[in-house]
XYZ file of C-alpha atoms in Angstrom:
666
model
C -32.893 -21.115 51.374
C -33.925 -17.956 49.863
C -34.551 -14.950 52.540
C -36.186 -11.753 52.193
C -34.032 -9.093 51.715
C -34.840 -6.203 54.354
C -35.460 -2.902 53.767
C -32.580 -0.732 54.566
C -32.773 3.249 54.248
C -30.551 4.035 51.184
C -31.221 0.493 49.422
C -32.029 1.155 45.619
C -34.873 -0.127 44.102
C -33.818 -2.048 41.384
C -37.249 -0.755 39.148
C -35.981 2.881 39.906
C -32.420 2.366 38.201
C -31.722 1.497 34.281
C -30.011 -1.522 32.930
C -26.676 -0.049 32.674
C -26.395 1.057 36.317
C -27.656 -2.454 37.176
C -24.735 -3.810 34.898
C -22.337 -1.630 37.056
C -23.207 -3.090 40.205
C -23.162 -6.704 39.188
C -19.662 -6.233 37.241
C -18.623 -4.973 40.648
C -19.205 -8.381 42.369
C -18.995 -10.954 39.161
C -15.548 -12.716 38.933
C -14.647 -14.725 35.571
C -14.988 -17.692 36.511
C -12.391 -20.152 34.758
C -13.500 -23.520 36.076
C -16.204 -25.637 33.954
C -19.740 -26.123 35.292
C -22.237 -28.184 34.013
C -24.578 -25.638 34.359
C -26.877 -27.073 31.263
C -27.430 -30.262 33.212
C -28.370 -28.214 36.568
C -30.877 -25.896 34.501
C -32.577 -29.410 33.163
C -33.042 -30.915 36.552
C -34.196 -27.694 37.992
C -36.782 -26.630 35.326
C -37.992 -30.514 35.179
C -38.775 -29.954 39.003
C -40.522 -26.821 38.387
C -42.506 -27.947 35.565
C -43.587 -30.616 37.606
C -44.585 -28.668 40.428
C -46.707 -26.493 38.151
C -48.199 -29.561 36.713
C -49.155 -30.692 40.514
C -50.531 -27.351 41.259
C -52.871 -27.265 38.283
C -53.797 -31.081 39.194
C -55.050 -30.002 42.793
C -57.238 -27.743 41.384
C -58.619 -29.748 38.968
C -59.521 -32.177 41.540
C -57.443 -35.053 40.210
C -55.243 -37.355 42.004
C -52.514 -37.931 40.139
C -49.504 -36.704 37.593
C -49.533 -38.762 34.364
C -46.916 -40.997 35.222
C -46.288 -41.727 31.480
C -44.145 -38.549 31.237
C -40.572 -38.929 31.509
C -37.180 -36.776 31.054
C -34.398 -38.139 29.932
C -31.529 -38.112 32.977
C -28.914 -35.715 32.159
C -25.036 -36.906 33.237
C -24.937 -34.569 35.980
C -21.298 -33.085 36.950
C -23.130 -30.418 39.122
C -22.296 -30.166 43.467
C -25.082 -32.485 44.963
C -27.394 -31.129 47.874
C -27.157 -30.056 50.136
C -23.644 -28.429 48.899
C -25.982 -26.575 46.673
C -27.351 -24.575 49.686
C -23.861 -23.078 50.668
C -22.946 -22.408 47.047
C -26.178 -20.626 46.210
C -25.209 -17.717 48.834
C -21.676 -17.479 47.001
C -22.305 -16.878 43.310
C -19.819 -14.322 42.596
C -17.179 -16.650 40.851
C -19.393 -18.585 38.798
C -19.854 -17.847 35.060
C -23.351 -15.897 34.179
C -25.257 -18.999 33.208
C -23.854 -20.915 35.885
C -25.346 -18.286 38.480
C -28.704 -18.343 36.853
C -28.983 -22.307 37.078
C -27.820 -22.513 40.430
C -30.209 -19.970 41.311
C -32.918 -21.668 39.803
C -31.871 -24.824 41.446
C -32.264 -23.532 44.804
C -35.705 -22.333 43.913
C -36.522 -25.395 42.505
C -35.867 -26.996 45.467
C -38.142 -25.368 47.970
C -40.661 -25.167 45.250
C -40.662 -29.021 44.249
C -40.676 -29.652 48.279
C -43.980 -27.955 48.689
C -45.765 -29.252 46.041
C -44.586 -32.843 46.603
C -46.250 -32.104 49.935
C -49.144 -30.823 48.338
C -49.889 -34.148 46.699
C -48.570 -36.895 48.771
C -48.581 -40.614 47.172
C -51.383 -42.980 48.118
C -50.525 -44.814 51.092
C -47.900 -41.886 52.338
C -49.507 -41.554 56.080
C -46.685 -39.308 56.957
C -47.218 -36.782 53.708
C -50.723 -36.610 54.662
C -50.364 -35.332 57.663
C -47.457 -33.129 56.714
C -49.651 -31.776 53.963
C -52.378 -30.819 56.720
C -49.988 -29.154 58.743
C -48.854 -27.053 55.771
C -52.483 -26.080 55.386
C -52.889 -27.622 51.796
C -56.813 -27.188 52.417
C -56.248 -23.728 51.803
C -54.613 -23.713 48.317
C -57.899 -23.400 46.426
C -58.915 -20.335 47.994
C -55.513 -18.742 46.047
C -55.972 -20.864 42.828
C -56.135 -17.334 40.743
C -52.982 -16.104 42.595
C -51.239 -19.270 42.630
C -52.028 -19.134 38.831
C -50.026 -16.031 38.031
C -47.453 -16.969 40.460
C -47.168 -20.361 37.879
C -46.886 -18.183 34.481
C -44.242 -15.433 36.214
C -41.947 -18.819 37.105
C -42.335 -20.114 33.460
C -41.160 -16.739 32.156
C -38.274 -17.008 34.491
C -37.349 -20.243 33.073
C -37.545 -19.074 29.436
C -35.389 -16.103 30.585
C -32.822 -18.594 31.871
C -32.957 -20.941 29.049
C -32.457 -17.910 26.953
C -29.144 -17.259 28.866
C -28.517 -20.986 28.316
C -28.918 -21.255 24.784
C -25.741 -20.858 22.389
C -25.032 -17.654 22.061
C -22.449 -17.819 18.919
C -19.584 -16.518 20.428
C -17.626 -18.311 17.775
C -18.364 -15.397 15.403
C -16.061 -12.197 15.388
C -18.145 -9.053 17.074
C -16.709 -7.031 13.981
C -18.746 -9.567 11.419
C -21.658 -9.921 13.925
C -22.504 -6.206 15.721
C -25.699 -7.320 17.226
C -23.305 -9.982 19.181
C -21.566 -7.802 21.636
C -24.979 -5.919 22.678
C -26.702 -9.503 22.870
C -23.700 -10.860 25.169
C -23.666 -7.531 27.003
C -27.474 -7.812 28.076
C -26.968 -11.469 29.607
C -25.790 -10.247 33.057
C -28.969 -8.010 32.931
C -31.333 -11.034 32.166
C -29.303 -13.098 35.103
C -29.758 -10.542 37.333
C -33.116 -9.930 36.796
C -33.879 -13.790 36.979
C -32.376 -14.007 40.407
C -33.857 -11.462 41.781
C -37.031 -12.561 40.847
C -36.468 -16.082 42.231
C -35.079 -14.411 45.567
C -38.295 -12.794 45.645
C -40.658 -15.102 44.798
C -39.131 -17.743 47.288
C -40.299 -15.642 50.187
C -44.217 -16.073 48.903
C -43.915 -20.034 48.617
C -44.770 -20.451 52.100
C -47.223 -18.170 51.758
C -49.551 -20.011 49.128
C -51.637 -21.909 51.892
C -52.410 -18.248 53.631
C -55.628 -16.838 53.859
C -56.023 -14.047 51.234
C -52.680 -14.575 49.997
C -52.003 -11.776 47.357
C -49.918 -11.765 44.498
C -47.135 -8.877 44.475
C -45.176 -9.779 41.714
C -46.357 -7.822 38.776
C -43.813 -5.169 38.564
C -41.483 -8.513 38.021
C -43.970 -9.891 35.502
C -43.645 -6.583 33.475
C -40.312 -6.678 33.629
C -39.721 -10.070 32.617
C -41.461 -9.510 29.727
C -39.696 -6.100 28.627
C -36.199 -7.742 28.886
C -37.073 -11.325 27.465
C -38.563 -9.334 24.467
C -35.921 -7.129 24.219
C -32.927 -9.801 24.602
C -34.888 -12.108 21.488
C -34.757 -8.834 19.465
C -31.245 -8.776 19.833
C -31.135 -12.356 19.215
C -33.048 -12.127 16.318
C -30.508 -9.388 14.733
C -27.879 -11.977 15.321
C -29.388 -14.646 13.718
C -29.864 -12.616 10.740
C -26.462 -11.189 10.747
C -25.171 -14.557 10.818
C -27.409 -15.668 8.002
C -25.915 -13.411 6.387
C -22.349 -14.486 7.156
C -23.313 -18.270 6.470
C -25.010 -17.128 3.078
C -21.906 -15.397 1.929
C -19.941 -18.135 2.744
C -22.372 -20.650 0.969
C -22.258 -18.256 -1.926
C -18.392 -17.766 -1.963
C -17.946 -21.349 -2.060
C -19.798 -21.834 -5.247
C -18.273 -18.628 -6.826
C -14.532 -19.569 -6.000
C -15.400 -23.351 -7.111
C -15.718 -21.352 -10.642
C -12.284 -20.121 -10.667
C -10.515 -23.786 -9.779
C -9.370 -26.156 -12.209
C -11.496 -29.071 -10.725
C -14.888 -29.576 -11.826
C -17.889 -29.604 -9.308
C -20.457 -31.782 -10.466
C -23.126 -30.284 -8.460
C -22.309 -26.502 -9.848
C -23.218 -25.214 -13.189
C -24.044 -21.991 -14.681
C -28.134 -21.523 -13.082
C -26.268 -22.365 -9.438
C -23.595 -19.823 -10.389
C -25.770 -16.932 -11.147
C -28.286 -17.965 -8.496
C -25.008 -17.396 -6.000
C -23.947 -14.344 -7.406
C -26.823 -12.294 -8.293
C -30.159 -13.829 -6.932
C -31.113 -12.377 -3.254
C -32.694 -14.624 -0.890
C -36.414 -14.341 -0.217
C -37.105 -11.564 2.325
C -33.860 -9.982 1.555
C -33.696 -6.277 1.945
C -32.193 -5.547 -1.156
C -34.023 -4.593 -3.903
C -35.799 -7.514 -6.143
C -33.606 -8.653 -8.901
C -35.121 -7.837 -12.463
C -33.303 -9.771 -15.178
C -34.040 -8.147 -18.792
C -34.353 -10.068 -22.071
C -33.557 -7.958 -25.157
C -34.094 -11.040 -27.268
C -37.780 -11.836 -26.615
C -38.304 -8.421 -25.261
C -39.948 -9.960 -21.592
C -39.806 -7.892 -18.984
C -38.476 -10.304 -16.455
C -36.263 -13.748 -16.896
C -35.123 -16.485 -14.476
C -31.288 -17.634 -14.505
C -32.733 -21.003 -15.774
C -32.752 -18.958 -19.162
C -29.000 -19.603 -19.228
C -28.565 -23.489 -18.526
C -26.445 -24.718 -20.742
C -25.194 -21.679 -22.403
C -21.791 -19.874 -22.355
C -22.265 -16.102 -20.491
C -20.284 -13.085 -21.126
C -20.660 -11.637 -18.140
C -20.408 -7.760 -18.355
C -19.575 -6.092 -14.977
C -19.624 -2.312 -14.799
C -21.114 0.506 -12.196
C -23.379 3.354 -13.088
C -20.261 5.481 -13.331
C -17.973 3.648 -15.103
C -16.722 4.855 -18.579
C -18.090 1.510 -20.474
C -18.549 2.698 -23.800
C -15.937 0.881 -25.200
C -16.927 -2.298 -23.777
C -20.288 -1.321 -25.038
C -19.122 -1.116 -28.928
C -17.374 -4.155 -28.521
C -19.745 -6.308 -27.476
C -22.358 -4.751 -29.919
C -19.934 -5.678 -33.114
C -19.323 -9.386 -31.608
C -23.114 -9.513 -30.961
C -23.797 -8.519 -34.536
C -20.924 -11.243 -35.624
C -22.928 -14.283 -33.655
C -25.957 -13.237 -35.766
C -24.100 -14.118 -39.098
C -23.316 -17.219 -41.139
C -21.819 -19.612 -39.981
C -23.613 -20.384 -37.062
C -20.994 -22.698 -35.748
C -17.447 -21.881 -34.795
C -15.028 -24.693 -33.601
C -17.900 -27.055 -32.919
C -19.668 -24.319 -30.703
C -23.161 -23.063 -31.600
C -23.231 -18.854 -31.865
C -26.535 -19.387 -30.085
C -25.133 -20.850 -27.278
C -23.705 -17.419 -26.127
C -25.539 -15.151 -24.105
C -24.305 -11.509 -23.183
C -25.486 -10.728 -19.344
C -24.833 -6.967 -18.517
C -24.807 -6.311 -14.675
C -25.082 -2.520 -13.894
C -23.727 -2.393 -10.166
C -25.272 0.370 -7.783
C -23.015 0.989 -4.527
C -24.391 2.689 -1.753
C -22.581 5.772 -2.376
C -24.146 5.948 -5.946
C -27.128 7.405 -4.609
C -30.554 6.909 -6.896
C -28.388 6.859 -10.056
C -30.597 6.037 -12.860
C -29.489 3.416 -15.623
C -27.632 5.440 -18.008
C -29.438 5.379 -22.139
C -27.117 3.277 -23.423
C -28.031 -0.079 -20.599
C -31.715 1.013 -21.979
C -30.764 1.094 -25.865
C -29.023 -2.185 -25.354
C -32.285 -4.235 -24.436
C -32.986 -4.162 -27.986
C -30.044 -5.542 -29.054
C -30.481 -9.085 -27.728
C -28.687 -8.808 -24.546
C -29.854 -9.601 -20.707
C -29.478 -6.994 -18.339
C -29.448 -6.492 -14.911
C -30.496 -2.519 -13.971
C -29.579 -1.223 -10.821
C -28.101 -4.205 -8.973
C -27.556 -3.071 -5.162
C -27.570 -6.594 -4.095
C -24.605 -6.028 -1.310
C -23.885 -9.812 -1.033
C -23.270 -9.733 -4.904
C -21.290 -6.978 -5.169
C -19.206 -7.885 -2.451
C -18.328 -11.126 -4.358
C -17.598 -9.297 -7.475
C -15.167 -7.023 -5.930
C -13.484 -10.101 -3.467
C -13.418 -13.012 -5.700
C -13.403 -11.393 -9.200
C -11.115 -8.448 -8.071
C -13.660 -6.078 -9.482
C -12.218 -2.542 -8.936
C -14.577 0.152 -10.893
C -13.811 -0.888 -13.845
C -15.635 -2.496 -16.438
C -14.769 -6.426 -16.901
C -16.102 -8.639 -19.571
C -16.070 -12.634 -18.073
C -16.613 -15.964 -19.588
C -18.736 -18.505 -17.707
C -19.266 -21.721 -18.920
C -22.042 -23.884 -18.923
C -20.529 -26.119 -15.968
C -20.446 -22.760 -14.076
C -16.610 -22.197 -14.681
C -15.069 -19.083 -15.048
C -13.443 -20.009 -18.738
C -11.702 -16.756 -19.361
C -11.297 -14.000 -16.723
C -10.202 -11.498 -19.408
C -12.892 -12.157 -22.338
C -12.659 -8.859 -23.507
C -8.854 -9.420 -24.260
C -9.946 -12.205 -26.429
C -12.747 -10.537 -28.344
C -10.677 -7.398 -28.938
C -7.672 -9.305 -30.174
C -9.592 -11.946 -32.448
C -12.963 -10.967 -33.063
C -15.763 -13.540 -33.798
C -12.581 -15.912 -34.589
C -12.050 -16.381 -30.803
C -15.335 -17.701 -30.440
C -16.768 -19.054 -27.715
C -13.678 -16.873 -26.248
C -12.287 -19.134 -23.482
C -8.970 -18.787 -22.278
C -7.771 -21.866 -24.311
C -9.181 -20.177 -27.394
C -6.979 -17.363 -27.191
C -3.880 -19.745 -26.249
C -5.039 -21.587 -29.083
C -5.417 -18.643 -31.577
C -1.937 -17.310 -30.232
C 0.026 -20.684 -30.999
C -1.856 -21.093 -34.081
C 0.554 -18.999 -36.070
C 3.797 -19.568 -34.127
C 5.078 -21.679 -36.705
C 4.375 -19.102 -39.390
C 6.721 -16.857 -37.337
C 9.164 -19.091 -36.795
C 9.930 -19.766 -40.207
C 9.676 -16.159 -41.134
C 11.873 -14.679 -38.501
C 14.392 -17.383 -39.227
C 14.982 -16.897 -42.820
C 14.194 -13.264 -42.206
C 15.530 -11.816 -38.898
C 15.093 -8.022 -39.990
C 11.366 -8.434 -39.478
C 11.571 -8.932 -35.808
C 12.005 -5.247 -35.192
C 8.329 -4.899 -37.173
C 6.624 -7.580 -34.911
C 7.879 -6.131 -31.786
C 6.542 -2.631 -32.156
C 3.145 -4.432 -32.018
C 1.757 -2.112 -34.651
C -0.790 -3.443 -37.466
C 1.951 -5.614 -39.916
C 0.971 -6.173 -43.234
C 3.179 -9.262 -44.713
C 2.931 -9.835 -48.717
C 3.911 -11.772 -51.436
C 2.977 -12.640 -55.371
C 4.827 -13.733 -57.953
C 2.907 -10.763 -59.625
C 5.033 -7.854 -59.748
C 2.401 -4.963 -60.947
C -0.064 -6.173 -58.047
C 3.081 -5.971 -55.630
C 3.709 -2.465 -56.800
C 0.182 -1.768 -56.672
C -0.393 -2.830 -53.047
C 2.911 -1.220 -51.862
C 1.442 2.117 -53.316
C -1.907 1.589 -51.452
C -0.051 0.648 -48.138
C 1.835 4.148 -48.649
C -1.635 5.642 -49.579
C -3.415 4.008 -46.534
C -0.515 4.892 -44.175
C -0.651 8.705 -44.942
C -4.571 8.343 -44.262
C -3.915 6.869 -40.780
C -1.538 9.812 -39.654
C -3.335 11.025 -36.856
C -3.395 10.869 -33.185
C -6.498 9.055 -32.965
C -5.456 6.273 -35.400
C -2.836 3.395 -35.368
C 0.286 3.364 -37.358
C 0.868 0.435 -39.441
C 3.795 -1.263 -40.918
C 4.277 -3.489 -43.979
C 6.708 -6.100 -45.227
C 7.448 -7.593 -48.811
C 8.087 -10.641 -48.436
C 11.482 -11.614 -50.787
C 12.045 -7.861 -51.154
C 15.368 -8.045 -49.161
C 16.471 -11.722 -50.630
C 14.641 -13.815 -53.357
C 16.661 -16.626 -52.213
C 14.624 -16.876 -48.898
C 11.226 -17.157 -50.663
C 11.556 -21.222 -52.222
C 13.021 -22.022 -48.442
C 10.314 -20.412 -47.080
C 7.480 -22.848 -48.833
C 9.494 -25.817 -48.537
C 9.647 -25.417 -44.680
C 5.894 -24.585 -44.786
C 5.495 -27.765 -46.770
C 7.443 -29.892 -44.161
C 5.900 -28.252 -41.410
C 2.154 -29.573 -42.949
C 4.021 -33.322 -43.285
C 4.838 -32.910 -39.131
C 1.433 -31.879 -38.317
C -0.326 -34.513 -40.719
C 2.040 -37.251 -38.982
C 1.533 -35.625 -35.241
C -2.201 -35.928 -36.103
C -2.549 -39.205 -36.745
C -0.738 -40.076 -33.232
C -2.624 -37.628 -31.105
C -5.637 -35.747 -31.892
C -5.801 -32.322 -30.511
C -8.075 -29.065 -31.490
C -4.750 -26.992 -31.378
C -2.886 -29.187 -33.834
C -6.292 -29.019 -36.228
C -6.279 -25.488 -36.526
C -2.622 -25.098 -37.236
C -3.173 -27.356 -39.977
C -5.722 -25.484 -41.549
C -3.936 -22.452 -41.267
C -0.803 -24.119 -43.064
C -3.349 -25.493 -45.739
C -4.802 -21.933 -46.497
C -1.453 -20.619 -46.784
C -0.224 -23.050 -49.589
C -3.514 -22.699 -50.935
C -3.124 -19.085 -51.129
C 0.368 -19.390 -52.309
C 0.127 -19.207 -56.037
C -3.020 -17.182 -56.240
C -1.843 -14.754 -59.394
C -2.869 -11.612 -57.116
C -0.633 -12.781 -54.327
C -1.208 -13.390 -50.422
C -1.718 -10.972 -47.646
C -0.900 -11.678 -43.818
C -2.654 -8.954 -41.632
C -1.394 -9.144 -38.224
C -0.948 -6.833 -34.624
C 2.475 -7.825 -33.448
C 2.377 -11.656 -33.453
C -1.588 -11.817 -33.362
C -2.553 -12.687 -37.120
C -6.289 -11.032 -37.911
C -6.344 -12.013 -41.414
C -5.351 -14.333 -43.957
C -6.167 -13.094 -47.236
C -6.514 -13.166 -51.346
C -4.377 -10.455 -52.998
C -7.022 -8.556 -55.193
C -9.600 -8.355 -52.166
C -7.135 -7.206 -50.070
C -5.584 -4.535 -52.468
C -9.020 -3.222 -53.079
C -9.797 -3.493 -49.340
C -6.851 -0.975 -48.610
C -7.752 1.312 -51.600
C -10.893 1.946 -50.179
C -9.915 2.663 -46.579
C -10.997 6.256 -46.816
C -14.939 5.322 -47.820
C -15.149 2.150 -45.201
C -13.575 4.037 -42.281
C -16.590 6.230 -41.951
C -18.591 3.085 -41.314
C -20.348 2.640 -37.770
C -17.723 -0.973 -37.405
C -14.441 1.087 -37.538
C -15.506 3.901 -35.223
C -16.939 1.789 -32.704
C -14.080 -1.195 -32.683
C -11.102 -1.274 -34.117
C -9.239 -0.975 -37.547
C -8.920 -4.861 -37.996
C -12.358 -5.442 -37.145
C -13.242 -2.740 -40.153
C -10.463 -4.128 -42.317
C -11.821 -7.886 -41.977
C -15.758 -6.540 -42.291
C -14.857 -4.843 -45.990
C -12.451 -7.522 -46.887
C -15.494 -10.049 -46.463
C -17.868 -7.609 -48.922
C -14.747 -7.129 -51.567
C -14.253 -10.732 -51.346
C -18.081 -11.752 -51.823
C -18.049 -9.358 -54.832
C -15.548 -11.645 -57.044
C -16.359 -14.916 -58.478
C -14.411 -17.463 -56.940
C -12.913 -20.756 -58.195
C -12.588 -23.635 -56.657
C -9.460 -25.046 -56.307
C -6.697 -28.064 -56.262
C -3.406 -28.738 -54.787
C -1.165 -31.476 -55.822
C 1.432 -32.775 -53.670
C 4.636 -34.458 -55.282
C 6.364 -37.472 -53.404
C 4.112 -37.403 -50.287
C 2.884 -40.591 -48.300
C -0.484 -41.327 -49.121
C -1.105 -42.535 -45.364
C -0.327 -38.614 -43.931
C -2.880 -37.141 -46.496
C -6.126 -35.768 -45.351
C -8.992 -34.167 -46.773
C -8.892 -30.419 -46.796
C -11.930 -27.605 -47.147
C -11.826 -25.979 -50.303
C -10.290 -22.721 -49.813
C -13.322 -20.620 -51.203
C -15.632 -21.827 -49.095
C -17.924 -23.870 -51.589
C -19.501 -26.062 -48.946
C -17.312 -29.236 -49.889
C -14.039 -30.726 -48.796
C -11.482 -31.236 -51.788
C -11.201 -34.646 -53.111
C -8.420 -36.601 -52.181
C -7.044 -38.602 -55.221
C -3.727 -40.295 -54.290
C -1.329 -37.327 -53.799
C -3.800 -34.892 -55.476
C -5.921 -32.575 -53.934
C -8.973 -31.335 -56.116
C -12.042 -29.649 -55.851
C -14.531 -31.404 -58.056
C -17.476 -29.184 -57.339
C -15.842 -26.288 -59.756
C -16.857 -22.570 -60.037
C -16.027 -22.123 -63.495
C -12.924 -23.584 -64.084
C -10.559 -24.807 -61.024
C -7.397 -23.073 -60.871
C -4.257 -25.260 -60.033
C -2.303 -24.477 -56.948
């Protein structure tokens, strides 16, 4: 079937030319085959013939009489041409695929190789086979045992080469995503060429096995097959790694993407989320991740520390200007340590800050900023010099991170609860805890009732609201307090007239028309009634918070020293008692020098000093009387001075019975 290629002057020796030159030559005679060919089944049959032939030779050399009959191979579903047609095809390979060329050549060789060894060990009782073996000189095989062993070794290598060609070469992947795939596919014709030329040359040796003094002269083929097989396997390993990275990224992206979807995946929680986002695989070339814990001062912790926690994920790069975010989080972190330990039913201790500092390839060997090291002592978790390429890519593609610091809130179930927690924190401070997007919506809507009533009765306030600046809205039955507070606001405004400070506006409730005052309070009373009725039908956190704010405003209504609402646009920052608010405004020049005002915002500093002023004054418990209110819509109201008790409900009377000195009536 295979014939030795006669030497002609000028014939190129394949061992003296490069693989690139070989490729040029083989592509000149190769035509792409559109017709499908079952080269896999053909390879299976041919390789089994060769394997059994090799086993036969080894048995003969061991003086054994028969092959183990227990070995059985599954017969493939064969759809390739039957012999003797195979003989004709083997010489006309140009129109077949590379895999088919290799399989057909291997089958043609197997036919010759198998026939020889089948005659070498005829079954018992096969007299014809016995005499044919004698004619073939089988008795001389033992003299060539060592040479034939080397020949068999070469055939095993050739089958490995062809087997590599048959293996799925991942052509379903894009070469742009798997760069090594292009070189791998390009290398297959080289493997096929050397497999075929080795088989053709080896076929000429088969009938020399029984010659005395047979010499194995295929050492160069051994070396070449070893070399191309090694190179090809290295390429395949590169492909495997690159494909593994693609599959790993897809798996991680599926987890991270599910975090921003509305549906909940029960198989994913905050630990799975962080593991997918920031933890490299074992053996990854990326720098080993180190999460520092500034609370326990542990040098390294695992993502299990965040189980069942809310996580404020602070992402920045080394070069980011993130001082604003740092100060915001530092201020908020201090508030988390203060009483009360629970807000809106959520424990402050269940929120953790995780700061990830990205280092892209172009950032070189940047060192972490001094600010990041200082914050290890502030109770934060910090990932320094985060270089995990997959994680950085996820942050850019899924979170749309564009080299500008972001703060996100991730819930215990691994869901992104707020894509822009920075806005919620800067807008509401600790009142927005735990800083979900729903908390921002709740707090925004929490005062809609106030603005609706106020703007209906006094349309002129709309212009002040729309400015978006800090706005003081105040009222009182005490004219002296009104005068003192107005003067204090005028002085505050003068103190704040500089480019780096925020302007303020103020609105004295009822100054334009005293008639709107009773209308306002009647409307607020009616709102309380409607929220009570609605609450009985449908319990909602949002409605509860609205009810609490209405109650608080009504309880402050008759404070002898007035009441004040501080807002920024429509976002109410503080509802306060007149006396403490007055002293807070007057003391601006003193408290504005404090750390909180410098680091965060005017309203944060103001609220902090207000609480300080309020705590210095003795508080009185209060009670509120409702006239003609049905008792079935009344509910418990907390004492507004935070004595720690609910106000006692007595028919239509709300009265705190845990008085601090004497109670005053509201």
